[in-house]
Short mmCIF file of C-alpha atoms and ligand atoms in Angstrom, two decimals:
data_model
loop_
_atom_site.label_atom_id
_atom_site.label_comp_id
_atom_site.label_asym_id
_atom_site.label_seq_id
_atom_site.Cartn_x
_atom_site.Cartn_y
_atom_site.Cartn_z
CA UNK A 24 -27.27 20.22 -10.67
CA UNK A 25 -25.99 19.70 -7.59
CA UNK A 26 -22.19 20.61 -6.53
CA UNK A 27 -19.97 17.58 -6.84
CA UNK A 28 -16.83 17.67 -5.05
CA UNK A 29 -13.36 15.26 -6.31
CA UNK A 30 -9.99 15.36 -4.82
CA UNK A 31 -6.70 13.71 -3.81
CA UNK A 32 -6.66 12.20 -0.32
CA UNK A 33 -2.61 11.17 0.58
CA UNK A 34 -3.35 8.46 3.63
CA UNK A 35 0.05 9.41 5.52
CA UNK A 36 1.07 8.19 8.75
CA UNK A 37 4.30 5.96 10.24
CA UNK A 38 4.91 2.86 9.37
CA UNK A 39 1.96 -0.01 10.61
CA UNK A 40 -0.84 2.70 11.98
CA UNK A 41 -3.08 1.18 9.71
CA UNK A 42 -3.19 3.34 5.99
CA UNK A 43 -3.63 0.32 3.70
CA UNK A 44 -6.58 -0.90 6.22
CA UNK A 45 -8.40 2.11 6.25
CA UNK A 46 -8.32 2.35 2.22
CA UNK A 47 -9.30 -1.15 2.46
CA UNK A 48 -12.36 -0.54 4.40
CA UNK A 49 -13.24 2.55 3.05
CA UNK A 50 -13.55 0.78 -0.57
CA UNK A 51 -15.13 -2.32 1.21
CA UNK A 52 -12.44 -4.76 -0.29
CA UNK A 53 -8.87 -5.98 0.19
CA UNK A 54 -7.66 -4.30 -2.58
CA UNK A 55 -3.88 -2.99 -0.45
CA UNK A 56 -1.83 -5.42 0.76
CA UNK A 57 -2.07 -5.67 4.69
CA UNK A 58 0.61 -6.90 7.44
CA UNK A 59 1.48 -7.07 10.92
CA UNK A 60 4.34 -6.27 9.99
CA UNK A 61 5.93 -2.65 9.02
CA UNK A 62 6.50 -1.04 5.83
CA UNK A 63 4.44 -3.41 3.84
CA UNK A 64 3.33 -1.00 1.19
CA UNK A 65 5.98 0.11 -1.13
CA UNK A 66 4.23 1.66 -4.28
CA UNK A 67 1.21 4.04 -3.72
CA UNK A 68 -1.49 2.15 -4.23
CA UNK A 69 -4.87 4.67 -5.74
CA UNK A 70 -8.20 3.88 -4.41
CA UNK A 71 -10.87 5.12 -6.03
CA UNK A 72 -14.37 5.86 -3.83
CA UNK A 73 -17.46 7.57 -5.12
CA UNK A 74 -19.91 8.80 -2.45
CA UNK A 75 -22.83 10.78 -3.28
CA UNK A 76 -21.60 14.05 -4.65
CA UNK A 77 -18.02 13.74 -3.90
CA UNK A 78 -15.37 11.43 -5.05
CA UNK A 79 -12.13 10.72 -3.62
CA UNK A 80 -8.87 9.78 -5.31
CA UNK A 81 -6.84 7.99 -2.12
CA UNK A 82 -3.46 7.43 -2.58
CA UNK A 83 -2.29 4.74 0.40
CA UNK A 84 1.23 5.39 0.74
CA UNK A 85 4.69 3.97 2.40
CA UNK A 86 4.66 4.90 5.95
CA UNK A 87 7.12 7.65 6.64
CA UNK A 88 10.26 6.27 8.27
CA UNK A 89 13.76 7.43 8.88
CA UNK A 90 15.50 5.85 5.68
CA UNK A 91 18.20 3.36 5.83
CA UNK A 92 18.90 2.04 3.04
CA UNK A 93 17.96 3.01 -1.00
CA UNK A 94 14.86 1.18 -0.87
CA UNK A 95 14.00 2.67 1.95
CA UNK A 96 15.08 6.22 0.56
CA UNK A 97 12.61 5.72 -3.04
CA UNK A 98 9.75 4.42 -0.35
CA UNK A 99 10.01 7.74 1.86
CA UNK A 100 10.37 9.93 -1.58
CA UNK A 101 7.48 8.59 -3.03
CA UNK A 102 5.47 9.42 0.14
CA UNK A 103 6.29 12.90 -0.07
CA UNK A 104 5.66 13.02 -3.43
CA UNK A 105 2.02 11.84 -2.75
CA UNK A 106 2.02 14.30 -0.09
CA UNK A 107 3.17 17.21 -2.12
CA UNK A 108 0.07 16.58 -4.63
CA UNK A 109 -2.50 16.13 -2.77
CA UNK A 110 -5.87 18.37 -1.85
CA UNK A 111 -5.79 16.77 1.67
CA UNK A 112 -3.53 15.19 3.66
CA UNK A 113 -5.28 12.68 5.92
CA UNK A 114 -2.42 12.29 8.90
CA UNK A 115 -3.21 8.37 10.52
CA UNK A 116 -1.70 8.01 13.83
CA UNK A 117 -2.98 4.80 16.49
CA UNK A 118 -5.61 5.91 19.32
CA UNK A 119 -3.70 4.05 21.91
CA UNK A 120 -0.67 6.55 21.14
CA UNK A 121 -2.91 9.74 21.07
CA UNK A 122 -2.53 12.87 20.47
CA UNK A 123 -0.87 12.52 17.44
CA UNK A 124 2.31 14.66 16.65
CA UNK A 125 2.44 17.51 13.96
CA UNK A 126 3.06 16.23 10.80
CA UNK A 127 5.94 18.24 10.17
CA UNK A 128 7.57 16.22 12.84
CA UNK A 129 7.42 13.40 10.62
CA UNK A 130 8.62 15.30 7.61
CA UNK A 131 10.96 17.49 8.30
CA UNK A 132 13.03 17.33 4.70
CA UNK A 133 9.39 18.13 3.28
CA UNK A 134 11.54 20.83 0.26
CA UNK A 135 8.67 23.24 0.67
CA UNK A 136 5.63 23.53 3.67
CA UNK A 137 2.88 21.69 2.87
CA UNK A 138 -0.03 23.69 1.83
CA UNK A 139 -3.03 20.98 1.70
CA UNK A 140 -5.37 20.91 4.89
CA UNK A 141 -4.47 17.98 7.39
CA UNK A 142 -6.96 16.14 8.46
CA UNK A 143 -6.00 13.75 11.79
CA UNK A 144 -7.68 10.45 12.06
CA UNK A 145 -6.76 7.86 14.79
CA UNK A 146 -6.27 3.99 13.91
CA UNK A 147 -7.12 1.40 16.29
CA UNK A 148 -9.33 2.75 18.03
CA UNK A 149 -10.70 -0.59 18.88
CA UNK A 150 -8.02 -1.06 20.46
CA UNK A 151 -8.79 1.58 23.69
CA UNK A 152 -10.91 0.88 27.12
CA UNK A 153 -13.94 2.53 27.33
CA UNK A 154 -13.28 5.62 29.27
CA UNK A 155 -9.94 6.08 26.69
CA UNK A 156 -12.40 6.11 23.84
CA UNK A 157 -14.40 8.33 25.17
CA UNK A 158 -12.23 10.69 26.45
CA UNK A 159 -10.88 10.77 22.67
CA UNK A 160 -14.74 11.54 21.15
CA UNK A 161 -14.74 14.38 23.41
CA UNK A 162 -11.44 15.84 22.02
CA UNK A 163 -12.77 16.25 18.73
CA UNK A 164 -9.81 13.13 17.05
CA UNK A 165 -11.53 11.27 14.34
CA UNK A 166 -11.11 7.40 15.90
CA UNK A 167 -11.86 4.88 13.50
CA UNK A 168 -11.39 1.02 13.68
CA UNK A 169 -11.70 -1.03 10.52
CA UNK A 170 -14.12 -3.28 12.13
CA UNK A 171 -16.75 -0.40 12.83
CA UNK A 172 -18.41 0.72 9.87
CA UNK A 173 -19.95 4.10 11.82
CA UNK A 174 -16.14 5.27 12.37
CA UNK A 175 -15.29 4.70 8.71
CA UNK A 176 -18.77 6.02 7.27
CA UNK A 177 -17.88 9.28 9.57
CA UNK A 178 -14.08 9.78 8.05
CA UNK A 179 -15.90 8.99 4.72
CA UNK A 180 -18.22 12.28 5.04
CA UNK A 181 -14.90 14.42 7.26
CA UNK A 182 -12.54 13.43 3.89
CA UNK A 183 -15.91 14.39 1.59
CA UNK A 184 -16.37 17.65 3.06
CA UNK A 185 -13.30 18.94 2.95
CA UNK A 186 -12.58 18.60 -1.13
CA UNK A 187 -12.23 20.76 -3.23
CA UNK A 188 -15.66 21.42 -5.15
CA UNK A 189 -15.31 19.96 -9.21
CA UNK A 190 -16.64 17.10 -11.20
CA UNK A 191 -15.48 14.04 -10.91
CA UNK A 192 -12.13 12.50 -12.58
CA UNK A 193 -12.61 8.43 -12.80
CA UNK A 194 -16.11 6.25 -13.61
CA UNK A 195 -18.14 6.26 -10.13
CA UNK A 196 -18.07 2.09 -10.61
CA UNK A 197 -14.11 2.40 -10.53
CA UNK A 198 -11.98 1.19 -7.64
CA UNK A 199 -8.69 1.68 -8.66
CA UNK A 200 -6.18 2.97 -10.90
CA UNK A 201 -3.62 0.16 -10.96
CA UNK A 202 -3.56 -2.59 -13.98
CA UNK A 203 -4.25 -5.99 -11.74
CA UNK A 204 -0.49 -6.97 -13.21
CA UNK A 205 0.78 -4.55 -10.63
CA UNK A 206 -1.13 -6.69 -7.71
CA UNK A 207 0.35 -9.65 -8.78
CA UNK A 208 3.40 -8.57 -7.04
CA UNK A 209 1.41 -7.18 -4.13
CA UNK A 210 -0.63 -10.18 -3.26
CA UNK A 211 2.76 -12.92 -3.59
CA UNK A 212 4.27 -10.24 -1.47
CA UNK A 213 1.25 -10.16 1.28
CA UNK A 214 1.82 -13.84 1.48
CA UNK A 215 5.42 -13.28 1.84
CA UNK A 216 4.79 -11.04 4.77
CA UNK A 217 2.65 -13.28 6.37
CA UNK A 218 4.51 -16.81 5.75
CA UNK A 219 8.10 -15.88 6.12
CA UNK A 220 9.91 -14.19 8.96
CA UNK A 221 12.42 -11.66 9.92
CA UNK A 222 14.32 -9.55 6.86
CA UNK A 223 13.21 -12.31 4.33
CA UNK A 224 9.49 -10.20 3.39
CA UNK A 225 11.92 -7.07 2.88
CA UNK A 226 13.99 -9.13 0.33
CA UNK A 227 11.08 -9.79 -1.95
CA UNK A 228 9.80 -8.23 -5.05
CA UNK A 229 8.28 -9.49 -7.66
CA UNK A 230 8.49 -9.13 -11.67
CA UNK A 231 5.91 -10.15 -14.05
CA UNK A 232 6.81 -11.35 -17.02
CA UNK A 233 3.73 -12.11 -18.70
CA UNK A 234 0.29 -11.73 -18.20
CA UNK A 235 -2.39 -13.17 -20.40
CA UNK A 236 -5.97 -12.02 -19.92
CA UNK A 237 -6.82 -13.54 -23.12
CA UNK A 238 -6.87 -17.18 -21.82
CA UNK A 239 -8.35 -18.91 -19.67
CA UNK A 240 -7.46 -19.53 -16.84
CA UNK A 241 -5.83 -16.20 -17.16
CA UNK A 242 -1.88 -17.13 -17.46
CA UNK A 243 0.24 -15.14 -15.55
CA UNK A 244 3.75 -15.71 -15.20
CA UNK A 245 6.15 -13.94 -12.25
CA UNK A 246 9.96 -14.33 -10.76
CA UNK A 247 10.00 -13.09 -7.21
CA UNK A 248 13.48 -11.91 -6.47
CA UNK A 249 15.31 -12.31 -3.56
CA UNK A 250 19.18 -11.19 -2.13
CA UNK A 251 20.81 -14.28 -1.37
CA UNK A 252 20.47 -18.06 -2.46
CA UNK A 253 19.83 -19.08 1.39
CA UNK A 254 16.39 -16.80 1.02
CA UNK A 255 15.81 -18.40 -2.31
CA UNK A 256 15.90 -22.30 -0.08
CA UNK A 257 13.26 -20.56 2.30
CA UNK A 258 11.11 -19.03 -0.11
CA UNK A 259 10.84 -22.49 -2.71
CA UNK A 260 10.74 -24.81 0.39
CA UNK A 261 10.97 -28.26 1.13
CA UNK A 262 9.43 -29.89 -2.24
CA UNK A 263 8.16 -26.76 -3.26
CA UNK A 264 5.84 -26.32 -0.18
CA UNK A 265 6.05 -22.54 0.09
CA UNK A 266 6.15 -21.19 -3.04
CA UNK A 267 3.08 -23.58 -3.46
CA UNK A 268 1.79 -21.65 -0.60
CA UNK A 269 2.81 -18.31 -1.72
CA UNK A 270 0.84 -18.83 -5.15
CA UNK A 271 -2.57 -20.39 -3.34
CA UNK A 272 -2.34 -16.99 -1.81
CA UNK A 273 -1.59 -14.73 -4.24
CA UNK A 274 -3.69 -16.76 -6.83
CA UNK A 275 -6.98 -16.37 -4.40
CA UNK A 276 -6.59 -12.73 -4.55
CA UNK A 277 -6.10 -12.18 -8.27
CA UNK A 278 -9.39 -14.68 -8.63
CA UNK A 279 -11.29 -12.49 -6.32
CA UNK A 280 -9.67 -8.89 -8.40
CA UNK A 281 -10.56 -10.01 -11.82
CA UNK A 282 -13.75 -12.33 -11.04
CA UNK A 283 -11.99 -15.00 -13.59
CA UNK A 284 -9.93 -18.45 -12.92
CA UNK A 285 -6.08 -17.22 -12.82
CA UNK A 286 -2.82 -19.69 -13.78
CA UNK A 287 0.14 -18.30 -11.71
CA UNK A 288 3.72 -19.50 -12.94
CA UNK A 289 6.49 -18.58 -10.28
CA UNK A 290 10.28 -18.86 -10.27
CA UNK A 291 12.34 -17.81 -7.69
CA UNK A 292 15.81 -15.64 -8.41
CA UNK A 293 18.49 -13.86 -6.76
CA UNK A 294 18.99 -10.49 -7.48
CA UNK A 295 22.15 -9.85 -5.06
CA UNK A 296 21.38 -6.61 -3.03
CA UNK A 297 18.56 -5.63 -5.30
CA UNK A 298 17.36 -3.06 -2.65
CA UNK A 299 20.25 -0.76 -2.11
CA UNK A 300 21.33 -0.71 -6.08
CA UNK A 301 20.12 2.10 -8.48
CA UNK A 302 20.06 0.40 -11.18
CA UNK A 303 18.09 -2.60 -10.07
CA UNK A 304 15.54 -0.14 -8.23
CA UNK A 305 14.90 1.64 -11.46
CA UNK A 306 13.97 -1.80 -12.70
CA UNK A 307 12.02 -2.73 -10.40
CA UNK A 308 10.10 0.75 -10.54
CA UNK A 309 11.08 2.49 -7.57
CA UNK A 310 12.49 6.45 -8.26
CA UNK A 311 15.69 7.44 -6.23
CA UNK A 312 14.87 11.14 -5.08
CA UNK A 313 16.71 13.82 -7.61
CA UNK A 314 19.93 14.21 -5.53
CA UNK A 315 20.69 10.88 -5.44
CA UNK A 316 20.09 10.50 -9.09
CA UNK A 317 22.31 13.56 -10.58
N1 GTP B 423 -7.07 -3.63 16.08
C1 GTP B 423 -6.95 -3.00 14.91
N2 GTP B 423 -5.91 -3.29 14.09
C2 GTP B 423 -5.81 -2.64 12.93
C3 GTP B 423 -6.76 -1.67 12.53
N3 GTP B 423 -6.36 -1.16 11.33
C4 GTP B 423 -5.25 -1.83 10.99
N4 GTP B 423 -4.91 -2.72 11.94
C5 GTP B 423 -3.75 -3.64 11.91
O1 GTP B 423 -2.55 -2.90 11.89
C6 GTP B 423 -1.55 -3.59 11.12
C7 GTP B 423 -0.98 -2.68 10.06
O2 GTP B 423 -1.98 -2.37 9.13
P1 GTP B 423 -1.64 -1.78 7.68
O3 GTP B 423 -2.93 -1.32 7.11
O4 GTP B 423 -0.83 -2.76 6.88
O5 GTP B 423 -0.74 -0.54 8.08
P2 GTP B 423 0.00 0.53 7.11
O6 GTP B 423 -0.05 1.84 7.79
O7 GTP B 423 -0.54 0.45 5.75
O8 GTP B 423 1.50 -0.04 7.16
P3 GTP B 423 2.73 0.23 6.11
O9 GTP B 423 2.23 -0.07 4.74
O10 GTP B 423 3.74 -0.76 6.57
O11 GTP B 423 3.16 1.64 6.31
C8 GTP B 423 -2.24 -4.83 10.54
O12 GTP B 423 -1.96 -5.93 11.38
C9 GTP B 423 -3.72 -4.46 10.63
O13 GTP B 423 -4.57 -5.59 10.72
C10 GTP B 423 -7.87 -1.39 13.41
O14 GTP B 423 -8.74 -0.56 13.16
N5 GTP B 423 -7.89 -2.08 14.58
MG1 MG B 424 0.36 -0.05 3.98
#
C-alpha cells in the first residue's frame, strides 16, 4: 500500500490577498464567498481536496487585521485558532507586494510560537510584468494566479508534500465540511458585497430559520440582519428590487451547491449594533476570545 498523506492546511494571509480564491480554485468550484472588497470571509470555511495519495483539510480563514471592533476581534480569534491547529500554515501574500513579511509580523498576540511549517505562496501573480514574474520564479516564492491552472496544480503538490504522512480523514468525493444551511448566509452575503456599498456589506448577517431539504423546491427561509432601519431601506429597495436581487444571487448558488431547485424566503431586520454586542455575536455564532468572555 502506498503511503497516504492527510493534514490541516490554515490559508492565512491579510485581508483581500486572495485565500477564499485560491481554496476556490484549488477545489475547482465557488464554494467561499469572494469580494473585491476586504474581510469578506468571516467563519472558516473547510475545503476538502483529495489528490492522489494525500488529502488536504483547508481551512480558508478571516484575513488577519488589526481589530476594531468585536466583530472584528471573534474574526481575528478565529484565525488564530485555525492557525494554532493546523499541520501547515500556508502564509498568502500578493506578488505585486513581494517579498512577503514574516508571519509573526502579522501575529504578534499569537499566545504561544507557532510550531507548524509555513509555507509562502504569492497571490496575483497575474497581476506582475514579465520580467517581475520572472524575477519572482527565480527566488524560489510560490506565485500562483487563480486563472492559471499550472500555478495552482504546483501549490497543490508544495501543500501535498509537506503533510504529515496518515490515512485519510473525510470521503475522497467530499468537498466540504459545512451543512449547505451555513452557505445560505454566505452566498446572500456575497451578493451583499457585491450590490451594496460602503459599511452596508459589514452590517449584514444572515440567520436561517428554516431549511427544508425534504421539498421541493427545497424551502429555505432566512432574515438578514442589519444595524439601522436606513440599511434596512437600502437592502429591501425600491419595490423590493434588491432583496429580489440579493435572492437571484444567493438562490443561483445554493441551486448549483445542492444540484436541486431551491425556494429562498427573505426578511430583512434590524439588529441595532449586532456587531460590537456579545450577546448578539454569540447568536450569530461568532466566539469572543477567552479574555473578553470571563
Ligand atoms: N488578478 C487576480 N485577482 C485575484 C486573484 N485571486 C484573487 N483575486 C481577487 O482578489 C480579491 C480578493 O479575493 P478573496 O479571495 O476574496 O480574498 P481573501 O483573502 O479571501 O479576502 P478576505 O476574506 O476578505 O480576507 C477578489 O477581487 C479576487 O477576485 C488572482 O490570482 N489574480
Ligand atoms: Mg476570504
Amino acid at each position: 500500500m502506498p503511503t497516504t498523506r492527510c493534514g490541516t492546511v490554515a490559508l492565512v494571509g491579510r485581508p483581500n490577498v486572495g485565500k477564499s480564491s485560491l481554496l476556490n480554485a484549488i477545489l475547482g468550484t465557488g464554494l467561499s464567498m469572494v469580494s473585491p472588497k476586504a474581510q469578506a470571509t468571516r467563519l472558516p470555511v473547510t475545503g476538502i481536496h483529495t489528490t492522489g495519495h494525500a488529502q488536504l483539510i483547508l481551512l480558508d480563514l478571516p484575513g488577519l487585521l488589526e481589530p476594531g471592533y468585536a466583530l472584528q476581534r471573534s474574526l481575528r480569534h478565529l484565525a488564530l485558532e485555525g492557525l494554532r491547529r493546523a499541520d501547515l500554515i500556508v502564509h498568502l501574500h500578493p506578488a505585486p507586494e513581494a517579498p512577503a513579511p514574516p508571519l509573526a509580523t502579522l501575529i504578534p498576540d499569537a499566545a504561544a510560537p507557532l510550531t507548524s511549517q509555513v509555507l509562502v505562496v504569492l497571490t496575483k501573480a497575474d497581476l506582475l510584468d514579465p520580467t517581475a514574474r520572472e524575477a519572482l520564479a527565480s527566488s524560489g516564492a510560490i506565485p500562483v494566479a487563480v486563472s492559471e491552472p499550472d500555478t495552482i496544480a504546483a501549490v497543490v503538490a508544495a501543500i501535498a508534500e509537506r503533510l504529515p504522512e496518515g490515512p485519510f480523514r473525510h470521503d475522497p468525493d467530499d468537498i466540504g465540511t459545512q451543512p449547505v444551511r451555513f452557505f445560505v448566509g454566505e452566498y446572500l452575503r456575497e451578493a451583499a458585497f457585491a450590490r451594496l456599498e460602503e459599511e452596508l456589506p459589514y452590517a449584514v448577517t444572515v440567520e436561517v430559520e428554516e431549511f427544508r431539504e425534504d421539498r421541493r423546491p427545497v424551502y429555505i427561509r432566512a432574515s438578514v440582519f442589519v444595524e439601522r432601519d436606513s440599511q434596512k431601506g437600502i437592502v429591501i429597495g425600491k419595490g423590493g428590487a434588491m432583496l429580489k436581487e440579493l435572492g437571484i444571487h444567493a438562490r443561483g448558488r445554493l441551486e448549483a451547491l445542492l444540484g436541486e431547485p431551491v425556494y429562498l424566503d427573505l426578511r430583512v431586520k434590524v439588529l441595532p449594533n449586532w456587531r460590537r454586542r456579545a450577546a448578539t455575536l454569540a447568536r450569530f455564532g461568532f466566539p469572543l476570545p477567552p479574555d473578553e468572555t470571563s
